[in-house]
Amino acid sequence: FLLKTMQRERGGGMKANEPKKDREEVWNEILRYKKDYIDFVGERNEWDTTSKYTVKELAKLIEISEHTVRYYDKEHIFPFVSRDANNVRHFSMVDAFFGRAVKCLRSVGLPIEECREFVLLTLKGDVTVSERAKLMREQEEKLVCQIEELKKELRDIQYKKMFFDSVEVPIMEELRQGTFKEKGRTTLKKSRTFIQKKMYEDGLIPEIKIDII
């Protein structure tokens, strides 16, 4: 399989300055490599390429919506999809692999066009391993950055929650008693000062401004 692939196309997938191919052009390439891939996985006794899952079953298997399955199919993410006499789609275990991989890649913002290229690179075989490894390293870096940003956002939400937790009961009580005008400003200042001290201790702000209301 590797030898046939290398003979067919030296170097594998997209070059750095190569113009992007349209959806149908990539799909036609996918179909070209499909038979070689079937032979290859058969020789290695790997995934079954027999179509067996409906849209609903595949959606449940890879934990995406049925709408997303249909969208991925429209974008040629599933090389081994077939239709029966009633025009019902059926997908293979290999399609499930590609669907799960693309779900992950899409979650870090990879365009669907590049996801389709990933499918093609996989079908081309081991000759494209460096390109796929590079892609995964890039997506890992993006995901790590996203996680760090989410941690910061979570921390901000937690501080805001801490503030509201500290003022909710006393303010509601002051409103009930009609004393909010007299006591509310002091309650808010006390809580904000507490939050600022906590943020200062955590190294998130350079100083404590006690007079902030």
Short mmCIF file of C-alpha atoms in Angstrom, two decimals:
data_model
loop_
_atom_site.label_atom_id
_atom_site.label_comp_id
_atom_site.label_asym_id
_atom_site.label_seq_id
_atom_site.Cartn_x
_atom_site.Cartn_y
_atom_site.Cartn_z
CA PHE A 1 0.00 0.00 0.00
CA LEU A 2 2.77 2.43 0.92
CA LEU A 3 4.70 1.66 -2.25
CA LYS A 4 1.62 2.13 -4.45
CA THR A 5 0.82 5.40 -2.74
CA MET A 6 4.36 6.74 -3.10
CA GLN A 7 4.38 5.78 -6.76
CA ARG A 8 1.08 7.52 -7.26
CA GLU A 9 1.99 10.76 -5.52
CA ARG A 10 5.41 11.59 -4.15
CA GLY A 11 5.27 13.63 -0.97
CA GLY A 12 1.63 12.93 -0.03
CA GLY A 13 -0.69 15.84 0.74
CA MET A 14 -0.84 19.61 0.45
CA LYS A 15 2.35 21.56 -0.06
CA ALA A 16 2.90 24.81 1.83
CA ASN A 17 2.09 27.08 -1.12
CA GLU A 18 -0.31 24.76 -2.92
CA PRO A 19 -3.74 26.32 -3.58
CA LYS A 20 -6.64 24.78 -1.71
CA LYS A 21 -8.73 22.29 -3.61
CA ASP A 22 -12.49 22.51 -3.72
CA ARG A 23 -14.74 19.98 -2.02
CA GLU A 24 -15.49 17.82 -5.05
CA GLU A 25 -11.86 17.75 -6.16
CA VAL A 26 -10.81 16.40 -2.77
CA TRP A 27 -13.70 13.92 -2.79
CA ASN A 28 -12.57 12.56 -6.15
CA GLU A 29 -9.08 12.06 -4.69
CA ILE A 30 -10.59 10.33 -1.67
CA LEU A 31 -12.39 7.92 -3.97
CA ARG A 32 -9.14 7.23 -5.83
CA TYR A 33 -7.39 6.12 -2.66
CA LYS A 34 -10.38 4.35 -1.15
CA LYS A 35 -9.76 0.94 -2.71
CA ASP A 36 -6.09 0.94 -1.72
CA TYR A 37 -7.14 1.77 1.82
CA ILE A 38 -9.67 -1.08 1.92
CA ASP A 39 -6.97 -3.49 0.73
CA PHE A 40 -4.52 -2.07 3.27
CA VAL A 41 -6.72 -2.35 6.36
CA GLY A 42 -7.84 -5.76 5.19
CA GLU A 43 -4.25 -6.96 5.03
CA ARG A 44 -3.61 -5.62 8.54
CA ASN A 45 -6.93 -6.98 9.83
CA GLU A 46 -7.91 -3.53 11.09
CA TRP A 47 -11.20 -1.65 11.00
CA ASP A 48 -14.16 -3.04 9.17
CA THR A 49 -15.09 -0.88 6.17
CA THR A 50 -18.46 -2.59 5.76
CA SER A 51 -21.33 -0.11 5.96
CA LYS A 52 -23.48 -0.95 9.00
CA TYR A 53 -24.51 2.19 10.96
CA THR A 54 -27.46 4.45 10.22
CA VAL A 55 -27.24 8.21 10.72
CA LYS A 56 -28.86 7.86 14.14
CA GLU A 57 -26.55 5.01 15.20
CA LEU A 58 -23.41 6.82 14.03
CA ALA A 59 -24.46 10.02 15.79
CA LYS A 60 -24.86 8.09 19.04
CA LEU A 61 -21.59 6.20 18.54
CA ILE A 62 -19.41 9.29 18.10
CA GLU A 63 -21.57 11.60 20.26
CA ILE A 64 -22.58 14.21 17.71
CA SER A 65 -26.00 15.28 16.45
CA GLU A 66 -27.70 13.63 13.48
CA HIS A 67 -27.61 17.03 11.78
CA THR A 68 -23.80 17.08 12.19
CA VAL A 69 -23.53 13.58 10.72
CA ARG A 70 -25.44 14.75 7.65
CA TYR A 71 -23.29 17.86 7.43
CA TYR A 72 -20.08 15.81 7.63
CA ASP A 73 -21.45 13.52 4.93
CA LYS A 74 -22.22 16.50 2.70
CA GLU A 75 -18.64 17.69 3.25
CA HIS A 76 -17.24 14.26 2.27
CA ILE A 77 -15.82 13.30 5.65
CA PHE A 78 -17.08 9.70 5.40
CA PRO A 79 -15.30 7.84 2.57
CA PHE A 80 -17.19 4.57 3.05
CA VAL A 81 -20.76 5.80 3.34
CA SER A 82 -23.23 4.00 1.13
CA ARG A 83 -26.97 4.15 0.48
CA ASP A 84 -29.40 1.27 0.32
CA ALA A 85 -32.33 0.75 -2.06
CA ASN A 86 -34.39 3.20 0.00
CA ASN A 87 -31.63 5.86 -0.19
CA VAL A 88 -30.85 5.44 3.53
CA ARG A 89 -27.25 6.18 4.48
CA HIS A 90 -25.10 3.49 6.08
CA PHE A 91 -21.66 4.11 7.60
CA SER A 92 -18.70 1.88 8.50
CA MET A 93 -16.44 1.68 11.52
CA VAL A 94 -13.80 3.59 9.53
CA ASP A 95 -16.35 6.36 8.95
CA ALA A 96 -16.87 6.43 12.73
CA PHE A 97 -13.11 6.86 13.19
CA PHE A 98 -13.03 9.78 10.77
CA GLY A 99 -16.14 11.30 12.32
CA ARG A 100 -14.65 11.20 15.81
CA ALA A 101 -11.33 12.64 14.58
CA VAL A 102 -13.06 15.47 12.71
CA LYS A 103 -15.26 16.21 15.72
CA CYS A 104 -12.08 16.73 17.74
CA LEU A 105 -10.37 18.81 15.05
CA ARG A 106 -13.45 20.99 14.59
CA SER A 107 -13.59 21.63 18.34
CA VAL A 108 -10.26 23.48 18.11
CA GLY A 109 -11.37 25.48 15.10
CA LEU A 110 -9.94 23.54 12.16
CA PRO A 111 -11.93 24.46 9.02
CA ILE A 112 -13.98 21.68 7.48
CA GLU A 113 -11.87 21.94 4.30
CA GLU A 114 -8.73 21.02 6.25
CA CYS A 115 -10.60 18.23 8.03
CA ARG A 116 -11.43 16.82 4.61
CA GLU A 117 -7.75 17.04 3.69
CA PHE A 118 -6.96 15.05 6.86
CA VAL A 119 -9.28 12.30 5.63
CA LEU A 120 -7.50 12.28 2.29
CA LEU A 121 -4.05 12.22 3.92
CA THR A 122 -5.10 9.23 6.05
CA LEU A 123 -6.33 7.34 3.00
CA LYS A 124 -3.03 8.01 1.24
CA GLY A 125 -1.32 5.99 3.94
CA ASP A 126 1.97 6.09 5.83
CA VAL A 127 3.62 8.37 3.26
CA THR A 128 1.65 11.26 4.83
CA VAL A 129 2.48 10.46 8.46
CA SER A 130 4.66 13.55 8.89
CA GLU A 131 1.90 15.85 7.64
CA ARG A 132 -0.66 14.28 9.93
CA ALA A 133 1.71 14.40 12.89
CA LYS A 134 2.35 18.12 12.21
CA LEU A 135 -1.38 18.75 12.03
CA MET A 136 -1.97 17.03 15.37
CA ARG A 137 0.85 18.93 17.05
CA GLU A 138 -0.64 22.21 15.83
CA GLN A 139 -4.10 21.27 17.06
CA GLU A 140 -2.70 20.18 20.42
CA GLU A 141 -1.05 23.59 20.81
CA LYS A 142 -4.33 25.34 19.97
CA LEU A 143 -6.23 23.18 22.43
CA VAL A 144 -3.75 23.87 25.23
CA CYS A 145 -4.16 27.61 24.60
CA GLN A 146 -7.94 27.23 24.65
CA ILE A 147 -7.77 25.34 27.93
CA GLU A 148 -5.63 28.09 29.48
CA GLU A 149 -8.09 30.74 28.31
CA LEU A 150 -10.99 28.74 29.71
CA LYS A 151 -9.16 28.44 33.04
CA LYS A 152 -8.84 32.24 33.16
CA GLU A 153 -12.52 32.69 32.32
CA LEU A 154 -13.50 30.12 34.94
CA ARG A 155 -11.38 31.93 37.52
CA ASP A 156 -13.09 35.25 36.68
CA ILE A 157 -16.51 33.63 36.99
CA GLN A 158 -15.52 32.10 40.33
CA TYR A 159 -14.50 35.50 41.72
CA LYS A 160 -17.77 37.05 40.54
CA LYS A 161 -19.68 34.15 42.06
CA MET A 162 -17.76 34.62 45.31
CA PHE A 163 -18.80 38.28 45.37
CA PHE A 164 -22.48 37.57 44.74
CA ASP A 165 -22.47 34.73 47.27
CA SER A 166 -21.14 37.16 49.88
CA VAL A 167 -23.70 39.92 49.23
CA GLU A 168 -26.83 38.02 48.25
CA VAL A 169 -28.13 37.14 51.74
CA PRO A 170 -27.32 40.44 53.52
CA ILE A 171 -28.62 42.61 50.67
CA MET A 172 -31.84 40.63 50.36
CA GLU A 173 -32.27 40.95 54.13
CA GLU A 174 -31.60 44.72 54.00
CA LEU A 175 -34.11 45.09 51.18
CA ARG A 176 -36.70 43.15 53.18
CA GLN A 177 -36.11 45.33 56.24
CA GLY A 178 -35.98 48.56 54.21
CA THR A 179 -32.46 49.39 55.40
CA PHE A 180 -30.62 48.95 52.07
CA LYS A 181 -30.16 52.71 51.53
CA GLU A 182 -28.39 53.01 54.86
CA LYS A 183 -26.47 49.72 54.90
CA GLY A 184 -26.25 48.57 51.27
CA ARG A 185 -23.25 50.70 50.31
CA THR A 186 -21.28 49.41 53.29
CA THR A 187 -22.24 45.80 52.52
CA LEU A 188 -21.13 46.12 48.89
CA LYS A 189 -17.87 47.85 49.84
CA LYS A 190 -17.07 45.18 52.42
CA SER A 191 -17.66 42.39 49.90
CA ARG A 192 -15.70 44.07 47.12
CA THR A 193 -12.81 44.67 49.50
CA PHE A 194 -12.86 41.00 50.47
CA ILE A 195 -12.75 39.94 46.80
CA GLN A 196 -9.92 42.37 46.03
CA LYS A 197 -7.85 41.03 48.91
CA LYS A 198 -8.39 37.50 47.64
CA MET A 199 -7.36 38.51 44.09
CA TYR A 200 -4.33 40.37 45.45
CA GLU A 201 -3.26 37.29 47.43
CA ASP A 202 -3.61 35.21 44.27
CA GLY A 203 -1.40 37.66 42.36
CA LEU A 204 -4.14 38.78 39.98
CA ILE A 205 -4.14 42.51 40.80
CA PRO A 206 -1.19 44.75 41.76
CA GLU A 207 -2.91 46.58 44.62
CA ILE A 208 -6.03 46.80 46.75
CA LYS A 209 -8.24 49.84 46.21
CA ILE A 210 -10.39 49.89 49.32
CA ASP A 211 -12.45 52.83 48.14
CA ILE A 212 -13.84 51.04 45.04
CA ILE A 213 -17.61 50.59 45.28
#
